XYZ file of C-alpha atoms in Angstrom:
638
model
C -69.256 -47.706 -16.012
C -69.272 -45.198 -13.297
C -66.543 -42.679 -13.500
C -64.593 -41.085 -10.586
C -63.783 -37.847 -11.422
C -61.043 -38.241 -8.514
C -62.288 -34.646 -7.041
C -60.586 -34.037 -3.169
C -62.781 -34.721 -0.429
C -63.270 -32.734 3.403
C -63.847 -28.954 3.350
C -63.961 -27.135 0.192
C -62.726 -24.494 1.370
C -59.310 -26.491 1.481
C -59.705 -28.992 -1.029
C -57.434 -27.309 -3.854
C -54.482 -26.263 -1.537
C -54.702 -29.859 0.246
C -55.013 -31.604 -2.865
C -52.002 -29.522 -4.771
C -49.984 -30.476 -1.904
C -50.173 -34.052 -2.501
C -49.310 -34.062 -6.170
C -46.407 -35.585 -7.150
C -43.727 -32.917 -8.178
C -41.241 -32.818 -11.099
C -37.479 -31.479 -10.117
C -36.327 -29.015 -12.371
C -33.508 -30.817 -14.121
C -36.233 -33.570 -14.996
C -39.014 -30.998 -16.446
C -36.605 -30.114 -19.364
C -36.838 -33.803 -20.301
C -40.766 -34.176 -20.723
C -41.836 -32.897 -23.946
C -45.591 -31.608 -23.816
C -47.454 -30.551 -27.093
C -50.193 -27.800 -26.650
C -52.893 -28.115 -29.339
C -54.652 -24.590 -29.779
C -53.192 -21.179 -28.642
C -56.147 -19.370 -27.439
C -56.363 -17.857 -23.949
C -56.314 -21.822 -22.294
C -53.858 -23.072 -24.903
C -51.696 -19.882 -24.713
C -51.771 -19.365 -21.183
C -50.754 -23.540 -20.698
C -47.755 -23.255 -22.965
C -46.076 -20.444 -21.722
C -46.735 -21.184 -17.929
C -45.114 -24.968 -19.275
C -42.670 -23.096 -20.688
C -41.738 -20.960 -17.631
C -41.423 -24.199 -15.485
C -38.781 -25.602 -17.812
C -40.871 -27.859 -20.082
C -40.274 -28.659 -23.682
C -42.878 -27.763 -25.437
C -44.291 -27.437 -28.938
C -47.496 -25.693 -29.516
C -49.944 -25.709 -32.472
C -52.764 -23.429 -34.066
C -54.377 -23.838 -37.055
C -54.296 -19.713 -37.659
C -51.391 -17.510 -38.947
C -50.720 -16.226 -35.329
C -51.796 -17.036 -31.852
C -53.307 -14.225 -31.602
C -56.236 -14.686 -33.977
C -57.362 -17.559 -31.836
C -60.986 -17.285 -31.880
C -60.669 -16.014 -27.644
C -60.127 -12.390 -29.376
C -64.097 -12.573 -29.414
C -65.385 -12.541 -26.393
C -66.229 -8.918 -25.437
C -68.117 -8.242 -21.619
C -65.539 -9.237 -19.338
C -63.889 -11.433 -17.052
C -65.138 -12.621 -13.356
C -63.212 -12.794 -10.124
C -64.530 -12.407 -6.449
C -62.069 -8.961 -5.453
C -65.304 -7.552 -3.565
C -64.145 -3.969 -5.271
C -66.972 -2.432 -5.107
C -67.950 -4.023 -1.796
C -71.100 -5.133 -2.639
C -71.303 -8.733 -0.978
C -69.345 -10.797 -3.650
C -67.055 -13.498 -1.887
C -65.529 -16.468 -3.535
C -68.326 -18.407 -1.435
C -70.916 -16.356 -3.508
C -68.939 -16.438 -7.075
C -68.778 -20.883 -6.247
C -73.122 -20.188 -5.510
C -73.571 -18.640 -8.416
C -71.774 -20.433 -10.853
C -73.691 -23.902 -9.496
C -76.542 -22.352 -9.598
C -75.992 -20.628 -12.822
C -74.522 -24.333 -14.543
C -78.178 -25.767 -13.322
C -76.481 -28.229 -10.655
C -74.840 -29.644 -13.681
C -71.137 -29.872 -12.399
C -68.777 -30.930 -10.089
C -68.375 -28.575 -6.776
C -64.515 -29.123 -6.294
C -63.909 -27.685 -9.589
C -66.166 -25.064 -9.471
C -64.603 -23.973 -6.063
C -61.342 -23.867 -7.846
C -62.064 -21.923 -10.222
C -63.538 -19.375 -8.117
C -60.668 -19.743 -5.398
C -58.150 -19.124 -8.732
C -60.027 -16.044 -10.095
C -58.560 -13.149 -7.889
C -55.202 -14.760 -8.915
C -55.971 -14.357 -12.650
C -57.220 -10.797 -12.529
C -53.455 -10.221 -10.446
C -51.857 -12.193 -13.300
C -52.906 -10.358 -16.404
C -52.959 -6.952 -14.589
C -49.071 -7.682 -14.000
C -49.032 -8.455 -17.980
C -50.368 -5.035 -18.738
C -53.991 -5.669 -19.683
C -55.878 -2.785 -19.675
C -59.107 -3.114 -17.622
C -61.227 -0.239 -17.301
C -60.495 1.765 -14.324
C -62.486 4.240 -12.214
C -61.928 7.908 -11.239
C -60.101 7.123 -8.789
C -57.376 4.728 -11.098
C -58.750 1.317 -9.166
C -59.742 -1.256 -11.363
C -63.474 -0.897 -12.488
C -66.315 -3.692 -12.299
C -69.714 -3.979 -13.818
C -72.566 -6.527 -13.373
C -73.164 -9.861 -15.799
C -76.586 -12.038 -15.859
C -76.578 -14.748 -12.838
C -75.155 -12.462 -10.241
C -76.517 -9.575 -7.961
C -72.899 -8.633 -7.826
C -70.250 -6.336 -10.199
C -67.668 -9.398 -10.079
C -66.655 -8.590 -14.325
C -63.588 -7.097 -14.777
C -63.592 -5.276 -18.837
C -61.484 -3.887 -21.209
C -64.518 -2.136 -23.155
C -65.841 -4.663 -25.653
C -62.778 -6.594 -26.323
C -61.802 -8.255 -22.564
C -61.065 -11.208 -25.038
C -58.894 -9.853 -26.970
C -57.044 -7.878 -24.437
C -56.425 -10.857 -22.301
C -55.079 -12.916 -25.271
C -52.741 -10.050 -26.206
C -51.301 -10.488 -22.085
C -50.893 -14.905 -22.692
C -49.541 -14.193 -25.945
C -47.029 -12.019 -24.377
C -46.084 -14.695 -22.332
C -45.905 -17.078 -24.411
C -44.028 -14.882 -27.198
C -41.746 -14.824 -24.281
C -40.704 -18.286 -24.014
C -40.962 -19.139 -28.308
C -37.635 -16.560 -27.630
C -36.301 -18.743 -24.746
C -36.192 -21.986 -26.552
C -39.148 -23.518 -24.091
C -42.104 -23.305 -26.818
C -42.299 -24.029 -30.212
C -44.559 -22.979 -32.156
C -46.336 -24.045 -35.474
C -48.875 -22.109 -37.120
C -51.247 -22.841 -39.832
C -50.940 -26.397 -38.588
C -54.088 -28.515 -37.912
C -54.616 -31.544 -35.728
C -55.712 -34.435 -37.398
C -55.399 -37.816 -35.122
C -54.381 -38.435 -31.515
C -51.518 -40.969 -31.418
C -52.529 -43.762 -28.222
C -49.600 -45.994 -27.479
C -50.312 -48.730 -25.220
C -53.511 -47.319 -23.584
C -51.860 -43.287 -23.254
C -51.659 -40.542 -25.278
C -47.889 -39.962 -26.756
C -48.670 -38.417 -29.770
C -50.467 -36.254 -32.736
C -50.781 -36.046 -36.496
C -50.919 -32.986 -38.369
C -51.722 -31.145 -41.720
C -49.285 -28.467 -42.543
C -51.767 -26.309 -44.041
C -49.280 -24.204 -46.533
C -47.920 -27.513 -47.818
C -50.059 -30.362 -47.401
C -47.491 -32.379 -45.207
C -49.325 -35.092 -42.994
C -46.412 -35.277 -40.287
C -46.331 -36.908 -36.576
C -45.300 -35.129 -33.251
C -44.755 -36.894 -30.239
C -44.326 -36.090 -26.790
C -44.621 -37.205 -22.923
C -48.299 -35.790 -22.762
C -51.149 -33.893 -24.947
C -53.125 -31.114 -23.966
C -55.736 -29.916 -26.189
C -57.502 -26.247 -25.880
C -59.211 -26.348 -28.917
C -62.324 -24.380 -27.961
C -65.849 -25.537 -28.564
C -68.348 -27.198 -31.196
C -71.343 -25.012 -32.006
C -70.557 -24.531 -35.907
C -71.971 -27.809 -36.012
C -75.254 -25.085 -35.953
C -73.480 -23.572 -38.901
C -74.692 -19.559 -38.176
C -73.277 -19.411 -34.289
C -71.080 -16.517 -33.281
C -67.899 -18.864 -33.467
C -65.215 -17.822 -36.076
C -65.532 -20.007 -39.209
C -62.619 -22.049 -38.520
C -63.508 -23.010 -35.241
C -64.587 -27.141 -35.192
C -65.046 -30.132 -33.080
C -62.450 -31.928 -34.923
C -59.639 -32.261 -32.155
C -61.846 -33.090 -29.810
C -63.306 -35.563 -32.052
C -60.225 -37.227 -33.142
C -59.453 -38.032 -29.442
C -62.856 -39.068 -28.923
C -62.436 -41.337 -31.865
C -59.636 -42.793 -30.163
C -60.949 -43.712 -26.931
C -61.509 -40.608 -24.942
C -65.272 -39.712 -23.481
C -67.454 -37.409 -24.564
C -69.327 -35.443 -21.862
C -72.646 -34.011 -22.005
C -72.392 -32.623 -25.803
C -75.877 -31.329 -25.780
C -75.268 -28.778 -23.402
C -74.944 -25.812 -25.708
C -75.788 -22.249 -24.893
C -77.585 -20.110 -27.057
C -76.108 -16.355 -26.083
C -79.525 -13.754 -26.217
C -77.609 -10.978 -27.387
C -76.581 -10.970 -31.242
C -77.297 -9.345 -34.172
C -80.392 -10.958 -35.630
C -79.550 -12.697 -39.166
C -80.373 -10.757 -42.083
C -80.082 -13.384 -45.045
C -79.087 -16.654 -46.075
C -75.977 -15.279 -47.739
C -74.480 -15.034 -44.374
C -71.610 -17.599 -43.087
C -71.793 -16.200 -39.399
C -73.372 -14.385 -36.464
C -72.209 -11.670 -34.950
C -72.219 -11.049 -30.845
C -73.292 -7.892 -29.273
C -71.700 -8.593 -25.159
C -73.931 -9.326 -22.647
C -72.628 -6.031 -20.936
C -75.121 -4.126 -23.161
C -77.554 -5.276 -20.507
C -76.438 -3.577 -17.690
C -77.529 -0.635 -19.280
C -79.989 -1.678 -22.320
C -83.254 -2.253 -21.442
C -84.870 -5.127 -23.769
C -88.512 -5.236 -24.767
C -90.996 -6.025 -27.572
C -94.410 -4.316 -28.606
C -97.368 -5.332 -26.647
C -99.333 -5.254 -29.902
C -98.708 -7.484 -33.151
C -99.841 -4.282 -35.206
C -96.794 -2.417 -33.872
C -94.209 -4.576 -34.735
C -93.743 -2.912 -37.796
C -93.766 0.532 -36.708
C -90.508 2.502 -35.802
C -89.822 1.374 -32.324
C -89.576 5.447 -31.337
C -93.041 6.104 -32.649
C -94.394 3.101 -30.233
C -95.483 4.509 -26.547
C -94.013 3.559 -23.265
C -97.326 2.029 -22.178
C -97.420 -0.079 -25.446
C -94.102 -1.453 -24.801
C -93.453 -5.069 -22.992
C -90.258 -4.932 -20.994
C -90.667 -9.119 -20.756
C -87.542 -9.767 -18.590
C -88.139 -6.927 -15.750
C -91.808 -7.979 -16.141
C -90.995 -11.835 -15.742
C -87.882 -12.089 -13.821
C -87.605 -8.844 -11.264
C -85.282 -9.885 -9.169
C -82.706 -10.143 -12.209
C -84.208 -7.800 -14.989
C -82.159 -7.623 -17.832
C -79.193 -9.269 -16.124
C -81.243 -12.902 -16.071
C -78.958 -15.705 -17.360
C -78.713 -16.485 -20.887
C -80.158 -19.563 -21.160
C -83.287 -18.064 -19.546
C -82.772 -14.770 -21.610
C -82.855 -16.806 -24.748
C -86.054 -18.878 -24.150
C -88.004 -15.866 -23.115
C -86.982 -13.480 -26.311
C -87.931 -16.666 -28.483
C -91.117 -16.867 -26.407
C -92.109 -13.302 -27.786
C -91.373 -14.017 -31.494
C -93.020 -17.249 -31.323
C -96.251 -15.163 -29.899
C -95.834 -12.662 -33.237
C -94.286 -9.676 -31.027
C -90.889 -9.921 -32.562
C -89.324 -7.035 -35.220
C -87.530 -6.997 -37.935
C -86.921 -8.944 -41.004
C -88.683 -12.198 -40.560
C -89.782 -11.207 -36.928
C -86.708 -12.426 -35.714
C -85.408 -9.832 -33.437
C -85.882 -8.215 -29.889
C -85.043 -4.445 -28.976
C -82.441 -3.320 -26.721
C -83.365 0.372 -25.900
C -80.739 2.846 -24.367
C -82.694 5.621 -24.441
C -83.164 5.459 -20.521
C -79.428 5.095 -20.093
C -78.119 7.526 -22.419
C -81.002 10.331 -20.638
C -79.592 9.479 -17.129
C -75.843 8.583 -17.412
C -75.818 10.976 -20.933
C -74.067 9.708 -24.217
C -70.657 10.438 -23.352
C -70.649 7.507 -20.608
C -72.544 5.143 -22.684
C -69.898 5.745 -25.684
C -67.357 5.304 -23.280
C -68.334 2.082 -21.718
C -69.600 0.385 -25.138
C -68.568 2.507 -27.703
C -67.106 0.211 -30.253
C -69.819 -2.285 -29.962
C -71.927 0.375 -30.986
C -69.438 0.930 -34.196
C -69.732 -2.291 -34.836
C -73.458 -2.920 -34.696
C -73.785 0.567 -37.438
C -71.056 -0.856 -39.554
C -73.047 -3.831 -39.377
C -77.059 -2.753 -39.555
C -76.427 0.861 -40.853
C -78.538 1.824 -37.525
C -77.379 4.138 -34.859
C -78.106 2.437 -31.791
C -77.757 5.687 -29.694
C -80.891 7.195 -31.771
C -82.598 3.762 -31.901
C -82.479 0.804 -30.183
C -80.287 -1.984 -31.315
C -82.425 -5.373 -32.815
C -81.057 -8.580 -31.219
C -81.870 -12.095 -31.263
C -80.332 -15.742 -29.914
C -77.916 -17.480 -31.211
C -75.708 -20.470 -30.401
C -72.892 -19.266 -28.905
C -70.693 -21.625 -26.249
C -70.223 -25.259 -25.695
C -70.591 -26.669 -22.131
C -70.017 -30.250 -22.866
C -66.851 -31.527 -24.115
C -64.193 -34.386 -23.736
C -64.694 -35.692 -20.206
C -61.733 -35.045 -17.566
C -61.061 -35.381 -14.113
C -60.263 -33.028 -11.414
C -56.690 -33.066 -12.535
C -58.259 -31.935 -16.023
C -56.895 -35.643 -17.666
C -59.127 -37.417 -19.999
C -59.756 -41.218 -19.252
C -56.865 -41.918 -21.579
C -53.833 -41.290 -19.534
C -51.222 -38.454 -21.010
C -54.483 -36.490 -22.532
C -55.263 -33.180 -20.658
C -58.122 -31.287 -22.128
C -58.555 -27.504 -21.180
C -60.928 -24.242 -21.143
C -63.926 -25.254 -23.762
C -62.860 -28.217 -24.906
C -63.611 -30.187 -21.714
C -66.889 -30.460 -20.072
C -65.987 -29.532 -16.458
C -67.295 -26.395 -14.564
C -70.184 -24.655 -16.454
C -72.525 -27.743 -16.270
C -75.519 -26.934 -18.100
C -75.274 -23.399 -18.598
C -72.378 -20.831 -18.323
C -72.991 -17.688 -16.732
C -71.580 -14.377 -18.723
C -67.994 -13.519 -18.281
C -66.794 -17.047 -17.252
C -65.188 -18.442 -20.029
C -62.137 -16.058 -19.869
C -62.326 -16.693 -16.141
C -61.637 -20.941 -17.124
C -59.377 -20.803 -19.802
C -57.535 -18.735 -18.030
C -57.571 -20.852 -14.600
C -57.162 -24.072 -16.323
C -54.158 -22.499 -18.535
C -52.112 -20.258 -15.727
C -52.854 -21.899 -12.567
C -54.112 -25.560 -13.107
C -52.181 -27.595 -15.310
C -48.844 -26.450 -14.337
C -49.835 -28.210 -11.102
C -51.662 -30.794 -11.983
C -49.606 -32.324 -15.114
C -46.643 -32.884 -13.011
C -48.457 -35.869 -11.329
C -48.664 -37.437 -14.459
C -45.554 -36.540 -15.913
C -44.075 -37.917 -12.113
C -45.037 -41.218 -13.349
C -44.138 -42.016 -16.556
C -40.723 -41.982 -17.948
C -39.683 -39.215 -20.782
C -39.140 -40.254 -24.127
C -40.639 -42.792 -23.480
C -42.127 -43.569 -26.734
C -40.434 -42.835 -30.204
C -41.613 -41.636 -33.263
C -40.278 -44.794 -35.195
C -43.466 -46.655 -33.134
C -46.241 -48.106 -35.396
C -49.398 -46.404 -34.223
C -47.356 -43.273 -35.812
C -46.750 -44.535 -39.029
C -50.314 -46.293 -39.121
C -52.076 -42.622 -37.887
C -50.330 -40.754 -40.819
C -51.513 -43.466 -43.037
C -55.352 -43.375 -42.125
C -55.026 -39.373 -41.957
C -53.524 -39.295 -45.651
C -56.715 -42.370 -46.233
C -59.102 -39.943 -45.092
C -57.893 -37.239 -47.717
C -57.566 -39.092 -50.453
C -61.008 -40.287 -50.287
C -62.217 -36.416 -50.007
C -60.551 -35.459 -52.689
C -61.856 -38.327 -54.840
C -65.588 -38.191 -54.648
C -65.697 -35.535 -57.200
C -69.269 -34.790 -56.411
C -71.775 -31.917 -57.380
C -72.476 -30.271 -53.976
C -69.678 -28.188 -52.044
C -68.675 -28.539 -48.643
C -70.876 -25.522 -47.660
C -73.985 -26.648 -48.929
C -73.690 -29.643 -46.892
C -72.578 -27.721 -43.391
C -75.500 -24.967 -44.238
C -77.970 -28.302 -44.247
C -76.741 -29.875 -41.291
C -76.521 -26.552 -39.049
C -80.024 -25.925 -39.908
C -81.530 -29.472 -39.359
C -79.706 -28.893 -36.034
C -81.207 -25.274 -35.386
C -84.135 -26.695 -36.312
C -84.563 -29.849 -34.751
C -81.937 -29.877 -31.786
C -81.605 -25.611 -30.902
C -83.734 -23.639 -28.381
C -86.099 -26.053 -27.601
C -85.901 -29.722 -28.577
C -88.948 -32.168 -28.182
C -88.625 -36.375 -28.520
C -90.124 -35.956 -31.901
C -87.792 -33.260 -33.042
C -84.648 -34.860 -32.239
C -86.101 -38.160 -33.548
C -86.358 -36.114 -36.733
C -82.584 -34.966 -36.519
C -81.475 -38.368 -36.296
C -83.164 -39.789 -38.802
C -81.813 -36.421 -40.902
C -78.252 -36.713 -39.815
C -77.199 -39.886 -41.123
C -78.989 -39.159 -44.882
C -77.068 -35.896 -45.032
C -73.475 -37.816 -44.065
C -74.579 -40.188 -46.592
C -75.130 -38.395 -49.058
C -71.998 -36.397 -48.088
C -69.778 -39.121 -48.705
C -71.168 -40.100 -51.873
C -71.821 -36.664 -53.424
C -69.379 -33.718 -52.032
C -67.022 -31.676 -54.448
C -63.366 -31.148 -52.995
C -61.193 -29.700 -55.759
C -57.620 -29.156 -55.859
C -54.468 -31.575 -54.073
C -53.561 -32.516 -50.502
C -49.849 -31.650 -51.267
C -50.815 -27.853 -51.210
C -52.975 -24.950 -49.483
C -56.175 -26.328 -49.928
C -58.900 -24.989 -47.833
C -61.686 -26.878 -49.414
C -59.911 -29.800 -48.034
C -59.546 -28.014 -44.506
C -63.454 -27.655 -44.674
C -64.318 -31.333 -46.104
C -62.670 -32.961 -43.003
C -63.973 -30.669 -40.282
C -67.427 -31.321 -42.022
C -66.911 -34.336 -42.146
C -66.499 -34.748 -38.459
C -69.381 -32.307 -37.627
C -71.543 -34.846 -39.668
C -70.805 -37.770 -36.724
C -70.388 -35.530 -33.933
C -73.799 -34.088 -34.766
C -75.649 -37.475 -34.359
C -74.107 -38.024 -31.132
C -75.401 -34.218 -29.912
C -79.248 -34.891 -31.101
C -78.341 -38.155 -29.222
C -77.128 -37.289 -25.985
C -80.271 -34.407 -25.719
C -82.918 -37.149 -26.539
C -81.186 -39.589 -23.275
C -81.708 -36.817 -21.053
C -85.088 -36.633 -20.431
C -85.042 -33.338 -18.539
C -84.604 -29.488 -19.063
C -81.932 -27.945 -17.685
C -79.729 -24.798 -18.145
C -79.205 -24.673 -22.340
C -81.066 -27.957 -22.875
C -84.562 -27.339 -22.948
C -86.966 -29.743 -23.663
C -90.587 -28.970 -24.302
C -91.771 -31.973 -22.554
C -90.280 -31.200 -19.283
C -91.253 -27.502 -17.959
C -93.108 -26.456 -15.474
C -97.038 -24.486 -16.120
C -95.106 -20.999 -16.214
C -92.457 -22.265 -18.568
C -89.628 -22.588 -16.787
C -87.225 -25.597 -17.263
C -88.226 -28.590 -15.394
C -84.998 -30.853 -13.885
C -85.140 -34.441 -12.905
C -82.569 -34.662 -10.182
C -83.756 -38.295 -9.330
C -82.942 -39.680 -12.605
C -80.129 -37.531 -14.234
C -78.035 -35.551 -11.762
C -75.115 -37.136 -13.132
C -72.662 -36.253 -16.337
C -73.113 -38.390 -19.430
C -70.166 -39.411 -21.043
C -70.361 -41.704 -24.120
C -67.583 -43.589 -25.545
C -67.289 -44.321 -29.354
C -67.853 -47.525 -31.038
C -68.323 -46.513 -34.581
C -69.831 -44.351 -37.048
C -73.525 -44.255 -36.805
C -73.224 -47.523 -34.303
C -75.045 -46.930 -30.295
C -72.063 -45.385 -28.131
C -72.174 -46.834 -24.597
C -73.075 -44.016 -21.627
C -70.665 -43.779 -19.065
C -71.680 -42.070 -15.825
C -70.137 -39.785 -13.449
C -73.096 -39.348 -10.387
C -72.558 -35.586 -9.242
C -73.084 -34.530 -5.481
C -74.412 -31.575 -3.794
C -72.674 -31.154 0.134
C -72.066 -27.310 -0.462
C -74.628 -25.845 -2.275
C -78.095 -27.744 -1.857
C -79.794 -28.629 -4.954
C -82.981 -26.533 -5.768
C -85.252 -24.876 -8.101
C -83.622 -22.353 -9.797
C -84.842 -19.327 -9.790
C -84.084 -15.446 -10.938
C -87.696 -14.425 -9.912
């Protein structure tokens, strides 16, 4: 099937504000009748339910934490983008739409990314109005610094914890309207099944995770803003909680999945240090602007202290490779080129797994005082972390998987091809194509949450009638039933092997196998792997304890569980597309000095596959993506 992602057509320039126009509205008497559930509260999720809220919607809203604001958002660190020109430097929304094209690898549709860009000013206005406290400059006007993929300072920063400091300003908001009556909320509450009636999505089914209840919501419309999939790598800088099983469950129930193997691996985190660790930790990309990262020239001085090793004898790979960009290249490109140096034997510490970031050269010019004051608690954490002091040494980083560009498939009005299902920020697969640029995640969850969906819902909602469909309707009581099936089997393998032995083997057949750099024979490999491991899974996993109780074991079994079919479907996906582009890189396809090689004849469209059973062939949709605005080319940072 070819899909039509329904984007506007004529000038870009207009194409949001001419297509807004024309949606169908929803009078204010009416919008208290719709109910709307919001699955996930991080800055998309958050964001979309109190902006619902504010119209006049009924909503209820759902996280799987204690509080919204643990949402796994809180980590993102360097910043958020928007095309103010502050500094004056040549940054337009024009250039911010370029870049981010450029930067997804011609991987995604133009009308959205024009959006996004056209919305960005109007988010940085938003949360400034909320109180968020971006750095400012001498002068009191709002501060920017440069992120990889740009020549411009376009990020907007609250020190290292922009994440965290925009999720306090939606969960303001949407503390707001919990006290109106608008929202509901309910923690510690997992998604376990989308509810389709008659072809659209009325419904969910949840796990209260305190007390085991399976129960049903059901509303006019779902939205899910459940963030993205990389623990199926099992070490990634996600929090441990973080899964693909809403996404999943939805997908399971007739909604696309688009372009899963477009995952980006971020270049700056701390390197692992043992197998007893559950996660990685991320240093920001920010680091860059002022860390300079190199490696020794000479194998022999790998193990030296990186002080005692000359200037001459150091290789500063990215200025030397890339000096247009420098430090600032994008990550995908970033990534590649610090694996390129361990694979060669130039990498340090334990295992050779690790790159330097110097700030020597900062900290000389600019002085420590302004180094500690733009990063200082991401040097904190990095000492509480490595016992190192990164302003008498440099810091070690390496890649690691870090951000999911593909997702459930949506159109421009951010609807899944199952009517009623809106999917937002990470979840979906829209704007960051095959590679996101630094310091645009924030900027999309926050567009698609504030400034989207409030307009874009209503032409749903304009056509269908509220209440439409009860909670007395089958599919409710049959979804509760194969939820509470699915549970019950868990808990009564009774097997030898935890739930973490089997996620550990599956994230690092996929590091392995389907990571970096992925070959035909490697992700043969990984799906020959996959299936043994699910096998063996269901056969052979230890879940102790009840369902009627708090039972994290349980929590973990079923979002393993899912990771074990999703996973088969990511090797899958990256073997069909026999190219490399942004974060999929495949050996086969590069050009003599390395670079990624893309086959625009054959594959400049999205992939979205639709389920048709565990371990059975999914069937490949297509959505053909077109270039009028910003010609396709190499890309380059040279």
């Amino acid at each position: 099937m070819i899909l039509d992602g329904k984007a506007p057509t004529g000038r870009i320039e207009e194409s949001w504000d001419k297509y807004r126009f024309e949606l169908k509205l929803v009078n204010p008497a009416n919008k208290r009748k719709f109910k709307i559930l919001v699955v996930g509260t991080g800055l998309a999720g958050a964001s979309a339910a109190a902006t619902l809220g504010e119209l006049g919607y009924n909503v209820e809203t759902f996280c799987y934490q204690d509080s919204p604001r643990r949402a796994h958002s809180i980590a993102a660190q360097g910043g958020i983008n928007a095309a103010k020109n502050y500094p004056n430097d040549g940054d337009s929304i024009y250039r911010l739409f370029y870049d981010t094209i450029k930067g997804g690898d011609f991987r995604a549709r133009e009308a959205d990314v024009w959006r996004l860009a056209q919305v960005s000013n109007n988010i940085i206005d938003q949360c400034v109005a909320q109180g968020v406290p971006f750095a400012r400059d001498y002068a009191g006007y709002l501060d920017n610094r440069s992120f990889g993929g740009a020549q411009v300072s376009r990020t907007f920063y609250a020190r290292g914890q922009t994440g965290q400091q925009l999720l306090l300003g939606a969960y303001s908001a949407l503390s707001r309207q919990i006290k109106a009556g608008t929202v509901k909320l309910f923690p510690r509450t997992e998604m376990l099944d989308l509810v389709v009636v008659d072809g659209e999505a009325k419904g969910i089914t949840v796990r209260d995770l305190v007390t085991g209840e399976i129960r049903t919501h059901v509303g006019d419309a779902v939205v899910l803003a459940t963030g993205g999939y990389v623990n199926v790598f099992y070490l990634s800088t996600n929090a441990m909680g973080c899964s693909v099983t809403a996404i999943w469950k939805a997908h399971k129930k007739g909604a696309y999945l688009a372009n899963p193997c477009f995952t980006q691996i971020h270049p700056t985190c701390i390197p692992q240090a043992g197998d007893y660790q559950s996660k990685l930790t991320l240093m920001s990309e920010s680091l860059r602007n002022d860390g300079r990262i190199w490696v020794p020239k000479k194998k022999e001085d790998c193990n030296k202290p990186p002080n005692e090793i000359p200037e001459e004898d150091r290789d500063y790979y990215l200025e030397r490779k890339y000096p247009t960009f420098g430090n600032l290249a994008p990550r995908d490109i970033a990534s590649r080129a610090a694996k390129e140096q361990c694979d060669e034997g130039r990498g340090v510490g334990p295992g050779g797994r690790g790159v330097y970031l110097d700030f020597a050269a900062s900290i000389k010019r600019l002085g420590e005082n302004v180094v500690r004051e733009r990063y200082g608690n991401l040097f904190e954490m990095y000492e509480r972390i490595t016992d190192e002091n990164a302003y008498k040494q440099p810091m070690r980083i390496y890649p690691a998987p870090h951000y999911s560009m593909g997702g459930l498939w949506v159109d421009y009005n951010l609807m899944s091809n199952v009517p009623g299902l809106f999917v937002l920020g990470e979840a979906n697969f829209s704007v960051h194509g095959a590679n996101r640029l630094g310091a645009s995640a924030l900027m999309q969850g926050l567009a698609d949450g504030y400034f989207v969906i409030p307009n874009t819902i209503a032409g749903y909602l304009a056509t269908t009638k509220p209440g439409k469909v009860k909670a007395d309707h089958p599919e409710f009581k049959k979804s509760v039933e194969e939820v509470q099936g699915a549970s019950k089997k868990l808990l009564g393998i009774n097997g030898k092997k935890t739930v973490t032995e089997f996620i550990r083997e599956l994230g690092t057949t996929m590091w392995e196998d389907v990571g970096m750099a992925r070959s035909k024979e490697s992700l043969t490999k990984a799906l020959q792997k996959i299936p043994a491991i699910r096998k063996e899974f269901w056969e052979n996993v230890k879940v102790s304890g009840k369902g009627e109780e708090l039972n994290q074991q349980l929590e973990n079994a079923g979002r393993t569980a899912d990771f074990l079919e999703f996973a088969e479907l990511l090797a899958r996906d990256a073997l069909h597309r026999e190219e490399s582009c942004g974060g999929h890189f495949r050996v086969e396809h590069q050009y003599p000095d390395g670079e990624a090689k893309r086959d625009d004849a054959n594959f400049c469209y999205s992939a979205a596959w639709e389920f048709k059973g565990v371990g059975k062939e999914p069937e490949l949709h297509k959505e053909p993506l077109k270039f009028e605005n910003v010609h396709l080319a190499v890309r380059s940072y040279k």
